[in-house]
PDB file of N, CA, C and O in Angstrom:
ATOM      1  N   UNK A   1      76.418 125.393  85.825  1.00 40.00           N
ATOM      2  CA  UNK A   1      75.634 124.527  86.684  1.00 40.00           C
ATOM      3  C   UNK A   1      76.472 124.191  87.916  1.00 40.00           C
ATOM      4  O   UNK A   1      77.644 123.903  87.812  1.00 40.00           O
ATOM      5  N   UNK A   2      75.882 124.234  89.089  1.00 46.00           N
ATOM      6  CA  UNK A   2      76.636 123.970  90.311  1.00 46.00           C
ATOM      7  C   UNK A   2      76.807 122.473  90.524  1.00 46.00           C
ATOM      8  O   UNK A   2      76.091 121.669  89.958  1.00 46.00           O
ATOM      9  N   UNK A   3      77.746 122.136  91.373  1.00 53.00           N
ATOM     10  CA  UNK A   3      78.049 120.737  91.636  1.00 53.00           C
ATOM     11  C   UNK A   3      77.549 120.298  92.998  1.00 53.00           C
ATOM     12  O   UNK A   3      78.066 119.355  93.567  1.00 53.00           O
ATOM     13  N   UNK A   4      76.589 120.982  93.531  1.00 49.00           N
ATOM     14  CA  UNK A   4      76.019 120.568  94.804  1.00 49.00           C
ATOM     15  C   UNK A   4      74.668 119.943  94.529  1.00 49.00           C
ATOM     16  O   UNK A   4      73.982 120.331  93.595  1.00 49.00           O
ATOM     17  N   UNK A   5      74.294 118.960  95.323  1.00 49.00           N
ATOM     18  CA  UNK A   5      73.007 118.317  95.094  1.00 49.00           C
ATOM     19  C   UNK A   5      71.876 119.321  95.243  1.00 49.00           C
ATOM     20  O   UNK A   5      71.883 120.140  96.140  1.00 49.00           O
ATOM     21  N   UNK A   6      70.925 119.250  94.357  1.00 44.00           N
ATOM     22  CA  UNK A   6      69.793 120.168  94.384  1.00 44.00           C
ATOM     23  C   UNK A   6      68.577 119.414  94.872  1.00 44.00           C
ATOM     24  O   UNK A   6      68.208 118.386  94.322  1.00 44.00           O
ATOM     25  N   UNK A   7      67.953 119.932  95.920  1.00 43.00           N
ATOM     26  CA  UNK A   7      66.735 119.323  96.443  1.00 43.00           C
ATOM     27  C   UNK A   7      65.552 120.065  95.849  1.00 43.00           C
ATOM     28  O   UNK A   7      65.255 121.184  96.219  1.00 43.00           O
ATOM     29  N   UNK A   8      64.886 119.451  94.881  1.00 44.00           N
ATOM     30  CA  UNK A   8      63.728 120.089  94.281  1.00 44.00           C
ATOM     31  C   UNK A   8      62.485 119.293  94.617  1.00 44.00           C
ATOM     32  O   UNK A   8      62.081 119.236  95.761  1.00 44.00           O
ATOM     33  N   UNK A   9      61.896 118.624  93.681  1.00 48.00           N
ATOM     34  CA  UNK A   9      60.666 117.886  93.925  1.00 48.00           C
ATOM     35  C   UNK A   9      60.922 116.454  94.381  1.00 48.00           C
ATOM     36  O   UNK A   9      60.025 115.625  94.336  1.00 48.00           O
ATOM     37  N   UNK A  10      62.112 116.176  94.846  1.00 53.00           N
ATOM     38  CA  UNK A  10      62.430 114.824  95.294  1.00 53.00           C
ATOM     39  C   UNK A  10      63.026 113.969  94.199  1.00 53.00           C
ATOM     40  O   UNK A  10      63.564 112.914  94.469  1.00 53.00           O
ATOM     41  N   UNK A  11      62.920 114.423  92.936  1.00 65.00           N
ATOM     42  CA  UNK A  11      63.507 113.678  91.836  1.00 65.00           C
ATOM     43  C   UNK A  11      64.966 114.034  91.677  1.00 65.00           C
ATOM     44  O   UNK A  11      65.405 115.103  92.048  1.00 65.00           O
ATOM     45  N   UNK A  12      65.723 113.111  91.113  1.00 87.00           N
ATOM     46  CA  UNK A  12      67.136 113.355  90.884  1.00 87.00           C
ATOM     47  C   UNK A  12      67.333 113.650  89.413  1.00 87.00           C
ATOM     48  O   UNK A  12      66.614 113.133  88.570  1.00 87.00           O
ATOM     49  N   UNK A  13      68.344 114.487  89.119  1.00 93.00           N
ATOM     50  CA  UNK A  13      68.600 114.857  87.738  1.00 93.00           C
ATOM     51  C   UNK A  13      70.088 114.757  87.436  1.00 93.00           C
ATOM     52  O   UNK A  13      70.928 114.922  88.319  1.00 93.00           O
ATOM     53  N   UNK A  14      70.400 114.519  86.175  1.00 94.00           N
ATOM     54  CA  UNK A  14      71.776 114.472  85.712  1.00 94.00           C
ATOM     55  C   UNK A  14      72.389 115.864  85.882  1.00 94.00           C
ATOM     56  O   UNK A  14      71.773 116.863  85.527  1.00 94.00           O
ATOM     57  N   UNK A  15      73.592 115.925  86.437  1.00 94.00           N
ATOM     58  CA  UNK A  15      74.255 117.203  86.680  1.00 94.00           C
ATOM     59  C   UNK A  15      74.635 117.904  85.387  1.00 94.00           C
ATOM     60  O   UNK A  15      74.804 119.113  85.375  1.00 94.00           O
ATOM     61  N   UNK A  16      74.745 117.180  84.297  1.00 94.00           N
ATOM     62  CA  UNK A  16      75.146 117.790  83.032  1.00 94.00           C
ATOM     63  C   UNK A  16      73.942 118.194  82.186  1.00 94.00           C
ATOM     64  O   UNK A  16      73.791 119.352  81.842  1.00 94.00           O
ATOM     65  N   UNK A  17      73.066 117.262  81.875  1.00 93.00           N
ATOM     66  CA  UNK A  17      71.975 117.544  80.937  1.00 93.00           C
ATOM     67  C   UNK A  17      70.644 117.828  81.620  1.00 93.00           C
ATOM     68  O   UNK A  17      69.719 118.325  80.990  1.00 93.00           O
ATOM     69  N   UNK A  18      70.532 117.497  82.911  1.00 92.00           N
ATOM     70  CA  UNK A  18      69.297 117.764  83.637  1.00 92.00           C
ATOM     71  C   UNK A  18      68.228 116.702  83.470  1.00 92.00           C
ATOM     72  O   UNK A  18      67.116 116.853  83.968  1.00 92.00           O
ATOM     73  N   UNK A  19      68.560 115.605  82.797  1.00 92.00           N
ATOM     74  CA  UNK A  19      67.588 114.526  82.585  1.00 92.00           C
ATOM     75  C   UNK A  19      67.205 113.926  83.934  1.00 92.00           C
ATOM     76  O   UNK A  19      68.054 113.640  84.768  1.00 92.00           O
ATOM     77  N   UNK A  20      65.915 113.766  84.155  1.00 92.00           N
ATOM     78  CA  UNK A  20      65.414 113.227  85.409  1.00 92.00           C
ATOM     79  C   UNK A  20      65.608 111.713  85.464  1.00 92.00           C
ATOM     80  O   UNK A  20      65.446 111.024  84.462  1.00 92.00           O
ATOM     81  N   UNK A  21      65.948 111.210  86.649  1.00 88.00           N
ATOM     82  CA  UNK A  21      66.073 109.771  86.843  1.00 88.00           C
ATOM     83  C   UNK A  21      64.695 109.127  86.861  1.00 88.00           C
ATOM     84  O   UNK A  21      63.730 109.725  87.343  1.00 88.00           O
ATOM     85  N   UNK A  22      64.591 107.945  86.313  1.00 87.00           N
ATOM     86  CA  UNK A  22      63.320 107.217  86.285  1.00 87.00           C
ATOM     87  C   UNK A  22      63.618 105.723  86.189  1.00 87.00           C
ATOM     88  O   UNK A  22      64.760 105.303  86.333  1.00 87.00           O
ATOM     89  N   UNK A  23      62.576 104.958  85.931  1.00 86.00           N
ATOM     90  CA  UNK A  23      62.766 103.518  85.774  1.00 86.00           C
ATOM     91  C   UNK A  23      63.625 103.199  84.555  1.00 86.00           C
ATOM     92  O   UNK A  23      64.380 102.226  84.551  1.00 86.00           O
ATOM     93  N   UNK A  24      63.525 104.022  83.517  1.00 88.00           N
ATOM     94  CA  UNK A  24      64.286 103.776  82.297  1.00 88.00           C
ATOM     95  C   UNK A  24      65.645 104.476  82.303  1.00 88.00           C
ATOM     96  O   UNK A  24      66.564 104.030  81.645  1.00 88.00           O
ATOM     97  N   UNK A  25      65.759 105.588  83.047  1.00 87.00           N
ATOM     98  CA  UNK A  25      67.015 106.334  83.122  1.00 87.00           C
ATOM     99  C   UNK A  25      67.599 106.158  84.515  1.00 87.00           C
ATOM    100  O   UNK A  25      67.098 106.717  85.482  1.00 87.00           O
ATOM    101  N   UNK A  26      68.640 105.354  84.611  1.00 92.00           N
ATOM    102  CA  UNK A  26      69.293 105.108  85.892  1.00 92.00           C
ATOM    103  C   UNK A  26      70.457 106.076  86.051  1.00 92.00           C
ATOM    104  O   UNK A  26      71.384 106.075  85.245  1.00 92.00           O
ATOM    105  N   UNK A  27      70.386 106.919  87.068  1.00 93.00           N
ATOM    106  CA  UNK A  27      71.459 107.875  87.322  1.00 93.00           C
ATOM    107  C   UNK A  27      72.508 107.225  88.219  1.00 93.00           C
ATOM    108  O   UNK A  27      72.178 106.499  89.143  1.00 93.00           O
ATOM    109  N   UNK A  28      73.755 107.518  87.917  1.00 93.00           N
ATOM    110  CA  UNK A  28      74.860 106.968  88.703  1.00 93.00           C
ATOM    111  C   UNK A  28      75.611 108.106  89.377  1.00 93.00           C
ATOM    112  O   UNK A  28      75.812 109.165  88.800  1.00 93.00           O
ATOM    113  N   UNK A  29      76.043 107.874  90.626  1.00 93.00           N
ATOM    114  CA  UNK A  29      76.803 108.872  91.380  1.00 93.00           C
ATOM    115  C   UNK A  29      78.195 109.041  90.801  1.00 93.00           C
ATOM    116  O   UNK A  29      78.764 108.106  90.237  1.00 93.00           O
ATOM    117  N   UNK A  30      78.759 110.233  91.008  1.00 93.00           N
ATOM    118  CA  UNK A  30      80.179 110.431  90.750  1.00 93.00           C
ATOM    119  C   UNK A  30      80.889 109.469  91.693  1.00 93.00           C
ATOM    120  O   UNK A  30      80.638 109.469  92.902  1.00 93.00           O
ATOM    121  N   UNK A  31      81.761 108.639  91.181  1.00 90.00           N
ATOM    122  CA  UNK A  31      82.372 107.592  91.998  1.00 90.00           C
ATOM    123  C   UNK A  31      83.333 108.139  93.038  1.00 90.00           C
ATOM    124  O   UNK A  31      83.582 107.496  94.047  1.00 90.00           O
ATOM    125  N   UNK A  32      83.870 109.339  92.818  1.00 92.00           N
ATOM    126  CA  UNK A  32      84.829 109.903  93.767  1.00 92.00           C
ATOM    127  C   UNK A  32      84.145 110.606  94.931  1.00 92.00           C
ATOM    128  O   UNK A  32      84.409 110.314  96.088  1.00 92.00           O
ATOM    129  N   UNK A  33      83.249 111.543  94.642  1.00 92.00           N
ATOM    130  CA  UNK A  33      82.680 112.382  95.707  1.00 92.00           C
ATOM    131  C   UNK A  33      81.239 112.034  96.059  1.00 92.00           C
ATOM    132  O   UNK A  33      80.770 112.391  97.137  1.00 92.00           O
ATOM    133  N   UNK A  34      80.528 111.415  95.167  1.00 89.00           N
ATOM    134  CA  UNK A  34      79.122 111.042  95.354  1.00 89.00           C
ATOM    135  C   UNK A  34      78.194 112.244  95.571  1.00 89.00           C
ATOM    136  O   UNK A  34      77.122 112.113  96.123  1.00 89.00           O
ATOM    137  N   UNK A  35      78.629 113.429  95.119  1.00 89.00           N
ATOM    138  CA  UNK A  35      77.800 114.634  95.252  1.00 89.00           C
ATOM    139  C   UNK A  35      76.785 114.768  94.133  1.00 89.00           C
ATOM    140  O   UNK A  35      75.687 115.252  94.356  1.00 89.00           O
ATOM    141  N   UNK A  36      77.178 114.396  92.933  1.00 93.00           N
ATOM    142  CA  UNK A  36      76.314 114.597  91.777  1.00 93.00           C
ATOM    143  C   UNK A  36      76.037 113.272  91.087  1.00 93.00           C
ATOM    144  O   UNK A  36      76.716 112.278  91.324  1.00 93.00           O
ATOM    145  N   UNK A  37      75.037 113.275  90.228  1.00 94.00           N
ATOM    146  CA  UNK A  37      74.657 112.077  89.486  1.00 94.00           C
ATOM    147  C   UNK A  37      74.691 112.371  87.999  1.00 94.00           C
ATOM    148  O   UNK A  37      74.502 113.511  87.577  1.00 94.00           O
ATOM    149  N   UNK A  38      74.935 111.318  87.221  1.00 95.00           N
ATOM    150  CA  UNK A  38      74.997 111.430  85.771  1.00 95.00           C
ATOM    151  C   UNK A  38      74.176 110.327  85.137  1.00 95.00           C
ATOM    152  O   UNK A  38      74.088 109.223  85.659  1.00 95.00           O
ATOM    153  N   UNK A  39      73.619 110.628  83.951  1.00 93.00           N
ATOM    154  CA  UNK A  39      72.829 109.620  83.239  1.00 93.00           C
ATOM    155  C   UNK A  39      73.723 108.703  82.418  1.00 93.00           C
ATOM    156  O   UNK A  39      73.288 107.631  82.011  1.00 93.00           O
ATOM    157  N   UNK A  40      74.962 109.105  82.193  1.00 92.00           N
ATOM    158  CA  UNK A  40      75.871 108.263  81.426  1.00 92.00           C
ATOM    159  C   UNK A  40      77.286 108.801  81.444  1.00 92.00           C
ATOM    160  O   UNK A  40      77.562 109.891  81.934  1.00 92.00           O
ATOM    161  N   UNK A  41      78.178 108.027  80.866  1.00 93.00           N
ATOM    162  CA  UNK A  41      79.593 108.378  80.835  1.00 93.00           C
ATOM    163  C   UNK A  41      79.821 109.650  80.022  1.00 93.00           C
ATOM    164  O   UNK A  41      80.650 110.486  80.379  1.00 93.00           O
ATOM    165  N   UNK A  42      79.075 109.825  78.941  1.00 94.00           N
ATOM    166  CA  UNK A  42      79.249 111.007  78.096  1.00 94.00           C
ATOM    167  C   UNK A  42      78.947 112.279  78.879  1.00 94.00           C
ATOM    168  O   UNK A  42      79.687 113.264  78.785  1.00 94.00           O
ATOM    169  N   UNK A  43      77.878 112.280  79.662  1.00 94.00           N
ATOM    170  CA  UNK A  43      77.537 113.448  80.476  1.00 94.00           C
ATOM    171  C   UNK A  43      78.584 113.662  81.569  1.00 94.00           C
ATOM    172  O   UNK A  43      78.942 114.797  81.873  1.00 94.00           O
ATOM    173  N   UNK A  44      79.075 112.592  82.138  1.00 94.00           N
ATOM    174  CA  UNK A  44      80.093 112.725  83.178  1.00 94.00           C
ATOM    175  C   UNK A  44      81.364 113.357  82.607  1.00 94.00           C
ATOM    176  O   UNK A  44      81.947 114.249  83.210  1.00 94.00           O
ATOM    177  N   UNK A  45      81.772 112.917  81.428  1.00 94.00           N
ATOM    178  CA  UNK A  45      82.961 113.488  80.788  1.00 94.00           C
ATOM    179  C   UNK A  45      82.744 114.941  80.401  1.00 94.00           C
ATOM    180  O   UNK A  45      83.631 115.775  80.561  1.00 94.00           O
ATOM    181  N   UNK A  46      81.556 115.261  79.904  1.00 95.00           N
ATOM    182  CA  UNK A  46      81.264 116.627  79.480  1.00 95.00           C
ATOM    183  C   UNK A  46      81.243 117.590  80.670  1.00 95.00           C
ATOM    184  O   UNK A  46      81.602 118.756  80.546  1.00 95.00           O
ATOM    185  N   UNK A  47      80.844 117.104  81.826  1.00 95.00           N
ATOM    186  CA  UNK A  47      80.704 117.942  83.021  1.00 95.00           C
ATOM    187  C   UNK A  47      81.981 117.980  83.857  1.00 95.00           C
ATOM    188  O   UNK A  47      82.085 118.752  84.811  1.00 95.00           O
ATOM    189  N   UNK A  48      82.954 117.190  83.515  1.00 94.00           N
ATOM    190  CA  UNK A  48      84.168 117.033  84.332  1.00 94.00           C
ATOM    191  C   UNK A  48      84.871 118.357  84.640  1.00 94.00           C
ATOM    192  O   UNK A  48      85.257 118.598  85.778  1.00 94.00           O
ATOM    193  N   UNK A  49      85.058 119.225  83.657  1.00 95.00           N
ATOM    194  CA  UNK A  49      85.769 120.483  83.891  1.00 95.00           C
ATOM    195  C   UNK A  49      85.051 121.354  84.919  1.00 95.00           C
ATOM    196  O   UNK A  49      85.697 122.023  85.730  1.00 95.00           O
ATOM    197  N   UNK A  50      83.739 121.363  84.909  1.00 94.00           N
ATOM    198  CA  UNK A  50      82.969 122.159  85.863  1.00 94.00           C
ATOM    199  C   UNK A  50      82.983 121.526  87.250  1.00 94.00           C
ATOM    200  O   UNK A  50      82.949 122.218  88.250  1.00 94.00           O
ATOM    201  N   UNK A  51      83.029 120.233  87.309  1.00 94.00           N
ATOM    202  CA  UNK A  51      82.881 119.490  88.558  1.00 94.00           C
ATOM    203  C   UNK A  51      84.203 119.215  89.270  1.00 94.00           C
ATOM    204  O   UNK A  51      84.227 118.932  90.466  1.00 94.00           O
ATOM    205  N   UNK A  52      85.305 119.336  88.572  1.00 94.00           N
ATOM    206  CA  UNK A  52      86.606 118.875  89.055  1.00 94.00           C
ATOM    207  C   UNK A  52      87.007 119.482  90.408  1.00 94.00           C
ATOM    208  O   UNK A  52      87.401 118.759  91.324  1.00 94.00           O
ATOM    209  N   UNK A  53      86.905 120.796  90.577  1.00 94.00           N
ATOM    210  CA  UNK A  53      87.326 121.444  91.827  1.00 94.00           C
ATOM    211  C   UNK A  53      86.471 121.005  93.005  1.00 94.00           C
ATOM    212  O   UNK A  53      86.989 120.658  94.071  1.00 94.00           O
ATOM    213  N   UNK A  54      85.157 121.023  92.835  1.00 94.00           N
ATOM    214  CA  UNK A  54      84.257 120.625  93.918  1.00 94.00           C
ATOM    215  C   UNK A  54      84.468 119.158  94.274  1.00 94.00           C
ATOM    216  O   UNK A  54      84.414 118.781  95.443  1.00 94.00           O
ATOM    217  N   UNK A  55      84.735 118.341  93.286  1.00 95.00           N
ATOM    218  CA  UNK A  55      84.953 116.914  93.502  1.00 95.00           C
ATOM    219  C   UNK A  55      86.206 116.692  94.338  1.00 95.00           C
ATOM    220  O   UNK A  55      86.178 115.966  95.335  1.00 95.00           O
ATOM    221  N   UNK A  56      87.302 117.323  93.949  1.00 95.00           N
ATOM    222  CA  UNK A  56      88.559 117.158  94.691  1.00 95.00           C
ATOM    223  C   UNK A  56      88.419 117.649  96.128  1.00 95.00           C
ATOM    224  O   UNK A  56      88.942 117.042  97.056  1.00 95.00           O
ATOM    225  N   UNK A  57      87.717 118.766  96.307  1.00 94.00           N
ATOM    226  CA  UNK A  57      87.512 119.314  97.645  1.00 94.00           C
ATOM    227  C   UNK A  57      86.712 118.338  98.513  1.00 94.00           C
ATOM    228  O   UNK A  57      87.060 118.068  99.651  1.00 94.00           O
ATOM    229  N   UNK A  58      85.659 117.750  97.948  1.00 94.00           N
ATOM    230  CA  UNK A  58      84.831 116.803  98.698  1.00 94.00           C
ATOM    231  C   UNK A  58      85.593 115.517  99.002  1.00 94.00           C
ATOM    232  O   UNK A  58      85.465 114.954 100.096  1.00 94.00           O
ATOM    233  N   UNK A  59      86.403 115.047  98.084  1.00 93.00           N
ATOM    234  CA  UNK A  59      87.203 113.841  98.315  1.00 93.00           C
ATOM    235  C   UNK A  59      88.173 114.087  99.472  1.00 93.00           C
ATOM    236  O   UNK A  59      88.358 113.224 100.332  1.00 93.00           O
ATOM    237  N   UNK A  60      88.782 115.280  99.524  1.00 93.00           N
ATOM    238  CA  UNK A  60      89.689 115.612 100.619  1.00 93.00           C
ATOM    239  C   UNK A  60      88.939 115.657 101.952  1.00 93.00           C
ATOM    240  O   UNK A  60      89.440 115.173 102.969  1.00 93.00           O
ATOM    241  N   UNK A  61      87.712 116.207 101.939  1.00 91.00           N
ATOM    242  CA  UNK A  61      86.905 116.241 103.158  1.00 91.00           C
ATOM    243  C   UNK A  61      86.569 114.828 103.630  1.00 91.00           C
ATOM    244  O   UNK A  61      86.645 114.532 104.820  1.00 91.00           O
ATOM    245  N   UNK A  62      86.206 113.967 102.705  1.00 90.00           N
ATOM    246  CA  UNK A  62      85.880 112.581 103.060  1.00 90.00           C
ATOM    247  C   UNK A  62      87.092 111.862 103.639  1.00 90.00           C
ATOM    248  O   UNK A  62      86.967 111.100 104.612  1.00 90.00           O
ATOM    249  N   UNK A  63      88.274 112.112 103.071  1.00 89.00           N
ATOM    250  CA  UNK A  63      89.494 111.482 103.576  1.00 89.00           C
ATOM    251  C   UNK A  63      89.790 111.977 104.989  1.00 89.00           C
ATOM    252  O   UNK A  63      90.140 111.187 105.871  1.00 89.00           O
ATOM    253  N   UNK A  64      89.652 113.305 105.207  1.00 87.00           N
ATOM    254  CA  UNK A  64      89.862 113.865 106.544  1.00 87.00           C
ATOM    255  C   UNK A  64      88.898 113.247 107.555  1.00 87.00           C
ATOM    256  O   UNK A  64      89.298 112.864 108.652  1.00 87.00           O
ATOM    257  N   UNK A  65      87.618 113.148 107.183  1.00 85.00           N
ATOM    258  CA  UNK A  65      86.619 112.558 108.074  1.00 85.00           C
ATOM    259  C   UNK A  65      86.991 111.123 108.424  1.00 85.00           C
ATOM    260  O   UNK A  65      86.857 110.699 109.574  1.00 85.00           O
ATOM    261  N   UNK A  66      87.474 110.376 107.434  1.00 84.00           N
ATOM    262  CA  UNK A  66      87.855 108.987 107.667  1.00 84.00           C
ATOM    263  C   UNK A  66      89.038 108.919 108.632  1.00 84.00           C
ATOM    264  O   UNK A  66      89.049 108.112 109.571  1.00 84.00           O
ATOM    265  N   UNK A  67      90.028 109.782 108.433  1.00 81.00           N
ATOM    266  CA  UNK A  67      91.202 109.772 109.304  1.00 81.00           C
ATOM    267  C   UNK A  67      90.843 110.204 110.720  1.00 81.00           C
ATOM    268  O   UNK A  67      91.317 109.628 111.698  1.00 81.00           O
ATOM    269  N   UNK A  68      90.009 111.233 110.852  1.00 80.00           N
ATOM    270  CA  UNK A  68      89.611 111.712 112.181  1.00 80.00           C
ATOM    271  C   UNK A  68      88.829 110.643 112.934  1.00 80.00           C
ATOM    272  O   UNK A  68      88.962 110.509 114.134  1.00 80.00           O
ATOM    273  N   UNK A  69      88.021 109.874 112.215  1.00 81.00           N
ATOM    274  CA  UNK A  69      87.240 108.837 112.888  1.00 81.00           C
ATOM    275  C   UNK A  69      88.124 107.700 113.384  1.00 81.00           C
ATOM    276  O   UNK A  69      87.728 106.931 114.252  1.00 81.00           O
ATOM    277  N   UNK A  70      89.349 107.622 112.863  1.00 75.00           N
ATOM    278  CA  UNK A  70      90.293 106.592 113.317  1.00 75.00           C
ATOM    279  C   UNK A  70      91.217 107.114 114.417  1.00 75.00           C
ATOM    280  O   UNK A  70      92.108 106.416 114.855  1.00 75.00           O
ATOM    281  N   UNK A  71      91.011 108.379 114.832  1.00 67.00           N
ATOM    282  CA  UNK A  71      91.820 108.946 115.895  1.00 67.00           C
ATOM    283  C   UNK A  71      93.043 109.700 115.452  1.00 67.00           C
ATOM    284  O   UNK A  71      93.826 110.160 116.284  1.00 67.00           O
ATOM    285  N   UNK A  72      93.236 109.859 114.162  1.00 58.00           N
ATOM    286  CA  UNK A  72      94.376 110.608 113.643  1.00 58.00           C
ATOM    287  C   UNK A  72      94.066 112.101 113.691  1.00 58.00           C
ATOM    288  O   UNK A  72      92.928 112.506 113.574  1.00 58.00           O
ATOM    289  N   UNK A  73      95.107 112.925 113.809  1.00 62.00           N
ATOM    290  CA  UNK A  73      94.930 114.360 113.761  1.00 62.00           C
ATOM    291  C   UNK A  73      95.651 114.922 112.554  1.00 62.00           C
ATOM    292  O   UNK A  73      96.671 114.374 112.116  1.00 62.00           O
ATOM    293  N   UNK A  74      95.125 116.026 112.021  1.00 61.00           N
ATOM    294  CA  UNK A  74      95.744 116.653 110.868  1.00 61.00           C
ATOM    295  C   UNK A  74      97.006 117.391 111.316  1.00 61.00           C
ATOM    296  O   UNK A  74      96.988 118.127 112.271  1.00 61.00           O
ATOM    297  N   UNK A  75      98.121 117.198 110.594  1.00 63.00           N
ATOM    298  CA  UNK A  75      99.347 117.937 110.936  1.00 63.00           C
ATOM    299  C   UNK A  75      99.167 119.414 110.634  1.00 63.00           C
ATOM    300  O   UNK A  75      98.594 119.782 109.628  1.00 63.00           O
ATOM    301  N   UNK A  76      99.671 120.247 111.515  1.00 63.00           N
ATOM    302  CA  UNK A  76      99.523 121.701 111.333  1.00 63.00           C
ATOM    303  C   UNK A  76     100.628 122.257 110.504  1.00 63.00           C
ATOM    304  O   UNK A  76     101.701 121.893 110.410  1.00 63.00           O
TER     305      UNK A  76
END
């Protein structure tokens, strides 16, 4: 399963089990990258190995964006 947000019918689904978000099922974002959502801690832990690389890459991108917006430049 990929770790990029999927735009389907407008509904959100758990990145691990595919359970759709609803009034009874509240999906929570990955706290680091906010790319994917999970229905619970168990699904987040189960999906961690698949999500780890994409998560770290996105966190680095977010940090770069934050630094660039403050006028800092990346060292070459």
